[in-house]
PDB file of C-alpha atoms in Angstrom:
ATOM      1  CA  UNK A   1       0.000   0.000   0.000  1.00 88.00           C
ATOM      2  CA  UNK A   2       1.415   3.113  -0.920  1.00 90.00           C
ATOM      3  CA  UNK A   3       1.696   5.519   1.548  1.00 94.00           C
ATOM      4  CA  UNK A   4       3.368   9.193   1.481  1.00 96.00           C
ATOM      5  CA  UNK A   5       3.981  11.177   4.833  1.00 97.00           C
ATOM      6  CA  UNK A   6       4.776  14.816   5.077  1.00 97.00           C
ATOM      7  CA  UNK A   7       6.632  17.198   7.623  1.00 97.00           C
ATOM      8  CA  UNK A   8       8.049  20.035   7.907  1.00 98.00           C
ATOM      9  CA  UNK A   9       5.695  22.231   8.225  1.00 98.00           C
ATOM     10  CA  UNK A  10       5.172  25.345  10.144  1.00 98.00           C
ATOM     11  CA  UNK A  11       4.718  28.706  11.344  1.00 98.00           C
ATOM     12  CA  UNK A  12       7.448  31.348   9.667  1.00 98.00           C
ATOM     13  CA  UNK A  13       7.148  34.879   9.175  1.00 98.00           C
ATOM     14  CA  UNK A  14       7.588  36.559   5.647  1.00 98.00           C
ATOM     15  CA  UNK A  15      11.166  36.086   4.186  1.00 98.00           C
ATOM     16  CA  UNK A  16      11.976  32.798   6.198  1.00 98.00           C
ATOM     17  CA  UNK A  17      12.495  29.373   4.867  1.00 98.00           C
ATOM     18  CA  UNK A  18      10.993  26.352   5.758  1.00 98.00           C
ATOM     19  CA  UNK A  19      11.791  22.781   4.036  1.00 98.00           C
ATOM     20  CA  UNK A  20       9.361  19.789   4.022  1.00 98.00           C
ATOM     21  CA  UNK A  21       9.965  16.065   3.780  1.00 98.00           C
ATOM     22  CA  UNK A  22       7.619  13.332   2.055  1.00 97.00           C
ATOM     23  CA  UNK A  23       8.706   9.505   3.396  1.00 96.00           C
ATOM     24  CA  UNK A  24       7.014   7.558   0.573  1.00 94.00           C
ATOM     25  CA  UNK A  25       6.695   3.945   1.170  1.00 91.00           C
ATOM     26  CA  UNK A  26       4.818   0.771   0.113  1.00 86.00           C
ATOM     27  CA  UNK A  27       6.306   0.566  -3.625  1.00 83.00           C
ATOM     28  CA  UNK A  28       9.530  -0.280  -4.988  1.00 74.00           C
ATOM     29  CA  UNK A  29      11.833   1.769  -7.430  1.00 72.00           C
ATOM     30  CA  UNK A  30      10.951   5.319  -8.197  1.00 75.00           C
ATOM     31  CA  UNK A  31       7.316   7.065  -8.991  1.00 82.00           C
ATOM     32  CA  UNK A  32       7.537   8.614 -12.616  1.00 85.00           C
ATOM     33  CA  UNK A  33       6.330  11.459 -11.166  1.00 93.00           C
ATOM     34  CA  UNK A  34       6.277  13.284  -7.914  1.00 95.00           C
ATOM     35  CA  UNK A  35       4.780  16.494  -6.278  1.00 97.00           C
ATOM     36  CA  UNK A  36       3.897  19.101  -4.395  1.00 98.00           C
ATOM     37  CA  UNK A  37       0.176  20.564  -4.016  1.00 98.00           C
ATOM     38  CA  UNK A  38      -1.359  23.257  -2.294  1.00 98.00           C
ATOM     39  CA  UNK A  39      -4.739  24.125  -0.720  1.00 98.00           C
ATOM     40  CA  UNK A  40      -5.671  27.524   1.097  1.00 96.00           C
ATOM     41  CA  UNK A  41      -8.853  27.606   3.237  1.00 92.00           C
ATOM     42  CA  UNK A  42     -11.587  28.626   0.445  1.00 95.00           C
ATOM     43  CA  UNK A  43      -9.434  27.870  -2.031  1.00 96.00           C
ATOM     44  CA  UNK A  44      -8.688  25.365  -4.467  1.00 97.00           C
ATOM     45  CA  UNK A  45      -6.025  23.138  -4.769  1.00 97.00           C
ATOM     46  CA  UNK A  46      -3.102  24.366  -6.516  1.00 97.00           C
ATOM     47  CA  UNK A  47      -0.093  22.512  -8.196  1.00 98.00           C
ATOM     48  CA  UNK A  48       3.319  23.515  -6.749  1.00 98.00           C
ATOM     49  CA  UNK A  49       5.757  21.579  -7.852  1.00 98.00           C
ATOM     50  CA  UNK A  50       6.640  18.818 -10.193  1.00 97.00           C
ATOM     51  CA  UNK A  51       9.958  15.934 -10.353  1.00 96.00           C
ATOM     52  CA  UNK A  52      10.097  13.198 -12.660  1.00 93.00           C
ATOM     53  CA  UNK A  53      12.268  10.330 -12.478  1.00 89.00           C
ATOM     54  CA  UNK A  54      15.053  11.821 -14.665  1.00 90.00           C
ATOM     55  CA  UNK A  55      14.745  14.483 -12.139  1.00 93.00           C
ATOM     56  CA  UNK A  56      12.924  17.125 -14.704  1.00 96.00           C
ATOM     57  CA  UNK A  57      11.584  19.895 -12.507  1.00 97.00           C
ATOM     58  CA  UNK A  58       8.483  22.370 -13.066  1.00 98.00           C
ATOM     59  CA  UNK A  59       7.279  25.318 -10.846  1.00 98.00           C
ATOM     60  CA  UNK A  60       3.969  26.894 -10.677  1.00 98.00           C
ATOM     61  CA  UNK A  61       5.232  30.503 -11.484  1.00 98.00           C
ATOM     62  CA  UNK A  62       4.457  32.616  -8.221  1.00 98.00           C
ATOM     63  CA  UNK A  63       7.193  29.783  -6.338  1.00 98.00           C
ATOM     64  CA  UNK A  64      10.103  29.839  -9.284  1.00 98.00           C
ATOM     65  CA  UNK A  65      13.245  31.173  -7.699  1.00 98.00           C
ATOM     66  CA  UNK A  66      12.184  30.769  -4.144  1.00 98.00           C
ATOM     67  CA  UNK A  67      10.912  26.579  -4.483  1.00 98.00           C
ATOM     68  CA  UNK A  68      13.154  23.764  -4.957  1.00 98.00           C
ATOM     69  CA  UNK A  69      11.891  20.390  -5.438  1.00 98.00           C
ATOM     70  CA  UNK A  70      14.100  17.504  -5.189  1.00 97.00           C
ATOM     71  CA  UNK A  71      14.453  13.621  -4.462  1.00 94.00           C
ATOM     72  CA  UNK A  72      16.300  11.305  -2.639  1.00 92.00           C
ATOM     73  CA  UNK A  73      15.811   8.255  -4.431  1.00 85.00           C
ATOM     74  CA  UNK A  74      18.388   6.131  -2.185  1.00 87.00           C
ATOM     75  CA  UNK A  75      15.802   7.456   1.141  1.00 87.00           C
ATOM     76  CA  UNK A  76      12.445   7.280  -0.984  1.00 90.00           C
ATOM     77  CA  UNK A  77      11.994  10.967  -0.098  1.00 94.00           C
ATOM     78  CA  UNK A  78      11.193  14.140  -1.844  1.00 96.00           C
ATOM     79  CA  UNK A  79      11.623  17.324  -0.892  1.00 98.00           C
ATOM     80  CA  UNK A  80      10.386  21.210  -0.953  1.00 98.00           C
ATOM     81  CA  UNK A  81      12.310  23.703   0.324  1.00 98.00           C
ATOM     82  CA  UNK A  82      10.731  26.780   0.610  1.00 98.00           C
ATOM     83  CA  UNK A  83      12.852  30.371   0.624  1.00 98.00           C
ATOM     84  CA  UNK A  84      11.339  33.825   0.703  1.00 98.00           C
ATOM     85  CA  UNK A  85       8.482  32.606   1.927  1.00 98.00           C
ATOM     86  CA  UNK A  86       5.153  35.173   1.315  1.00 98.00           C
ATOM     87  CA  UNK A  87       1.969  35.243   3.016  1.00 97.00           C
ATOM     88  CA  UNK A  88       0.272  34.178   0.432  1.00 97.00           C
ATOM     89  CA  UNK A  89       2.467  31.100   0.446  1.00 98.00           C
ATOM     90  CA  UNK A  90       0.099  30.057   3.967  1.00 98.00           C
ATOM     91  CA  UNK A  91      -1.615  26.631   2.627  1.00 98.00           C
ATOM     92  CA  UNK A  92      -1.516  22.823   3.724  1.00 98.00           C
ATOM     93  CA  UNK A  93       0.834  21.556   1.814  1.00 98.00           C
ATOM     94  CA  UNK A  94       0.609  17.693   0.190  1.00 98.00           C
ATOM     95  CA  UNK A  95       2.993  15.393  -1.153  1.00 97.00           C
ATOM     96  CA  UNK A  96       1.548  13.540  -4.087  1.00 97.00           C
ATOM     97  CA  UNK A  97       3.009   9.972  -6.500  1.00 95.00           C
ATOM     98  CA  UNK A  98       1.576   7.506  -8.738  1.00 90.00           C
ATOM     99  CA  UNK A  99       4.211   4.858  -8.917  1.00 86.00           C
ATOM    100  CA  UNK A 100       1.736   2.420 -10.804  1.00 80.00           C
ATOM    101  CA  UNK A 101       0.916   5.018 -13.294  1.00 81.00           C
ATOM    102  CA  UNK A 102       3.972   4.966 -15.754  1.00 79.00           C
ATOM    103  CA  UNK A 103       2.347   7.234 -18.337  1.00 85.00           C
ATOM    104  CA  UNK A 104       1.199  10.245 -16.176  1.00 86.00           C
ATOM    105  CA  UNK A 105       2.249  13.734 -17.638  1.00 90.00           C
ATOM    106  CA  UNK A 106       4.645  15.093 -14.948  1.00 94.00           C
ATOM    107  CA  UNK A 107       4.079  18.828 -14.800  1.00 95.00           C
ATOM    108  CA  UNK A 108       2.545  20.891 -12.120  1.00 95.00           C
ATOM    109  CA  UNK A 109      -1.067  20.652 -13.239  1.00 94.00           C
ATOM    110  CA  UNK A 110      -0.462  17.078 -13.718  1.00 94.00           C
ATOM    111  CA  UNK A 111       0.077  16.922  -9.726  1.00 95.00           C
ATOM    112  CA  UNK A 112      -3.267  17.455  -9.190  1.00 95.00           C
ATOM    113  CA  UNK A 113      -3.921  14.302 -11.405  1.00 93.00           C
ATOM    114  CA  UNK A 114      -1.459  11.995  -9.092  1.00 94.00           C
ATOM    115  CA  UNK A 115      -3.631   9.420  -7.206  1.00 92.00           C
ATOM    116  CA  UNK A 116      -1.762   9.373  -3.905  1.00 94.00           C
ATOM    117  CA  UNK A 117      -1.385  11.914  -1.323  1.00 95.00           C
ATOM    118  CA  UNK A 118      -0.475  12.344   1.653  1.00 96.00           C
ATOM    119  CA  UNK A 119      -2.096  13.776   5.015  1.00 97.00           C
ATOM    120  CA  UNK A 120      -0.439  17.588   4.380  1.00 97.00           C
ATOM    121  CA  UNK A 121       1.519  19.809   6.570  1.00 98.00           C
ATOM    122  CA  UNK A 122       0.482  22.792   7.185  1.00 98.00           C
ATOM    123  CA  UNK A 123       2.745  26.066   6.673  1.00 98.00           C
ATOM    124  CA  UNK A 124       2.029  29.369   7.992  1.00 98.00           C
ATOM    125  CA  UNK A 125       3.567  32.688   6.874  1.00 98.00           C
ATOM    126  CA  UNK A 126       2.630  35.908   9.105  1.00 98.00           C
ATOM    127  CA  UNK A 127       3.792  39.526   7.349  1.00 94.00           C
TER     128      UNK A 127
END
């Protein structure tokens, strides 16, 4: 059973950084495509980021320059770390993968499309 666990989450106040973690387990070898998502209160969700298994990257535009996705294929983890964070950066954040899904077009509206997710962390920027 594929399961994907965030952390890393928090409170931070405009400008600071924050980096969260996604243990993925319950699947061997490498999704073709991995991600971040986003959902405000009242709002819907939003793709953040996007890492495919050649390590391809794609950033919603309002994060390029201050997001960096990345994977740790030997630890099954992927990563977002966060700089210059902005108040309007303030969601729950969710890891999402589709290991089974080989054909899945990895880009960051394609995240939304990813069938597993896990439980979010939320992060919290105050001006």
């Amino acid at each position: 059973q594929v399961q994907l666990v965030e952390s890393g989450g928090g409170s931070v106040q405009s400008g600071g950084s924050l980096r969260l973690s996604c243990a993925a387990s319950g699947y061997t070898g490498s999704s073709a495509c991995m991600g971040w998502f986003r959902q405000a209160p009242g709002k819907a969700r939003e793709g953040v980021a996007s890492i495919d298994s050649d390590g391809r990257t794609n950033y919603v535009d309002s994060v390029k320059g201050r997001f960096t996705i990345s994977q740790d294929n030997a630890k099954n983890t992927l990563y977002l770390q966060m700089n210059s964070l902005k108040p309007e950066d303030t969601a729950t954040y969710y890891c999402a993968a589709d290991p089974l899904n080989t054909r899945v077009v990895c880009d960051v509206p394609g995240v939304l499309n990813l069938n597993y997710w896990g439980q979010g962390t939320q992060v919290t920027v105050s001006s």
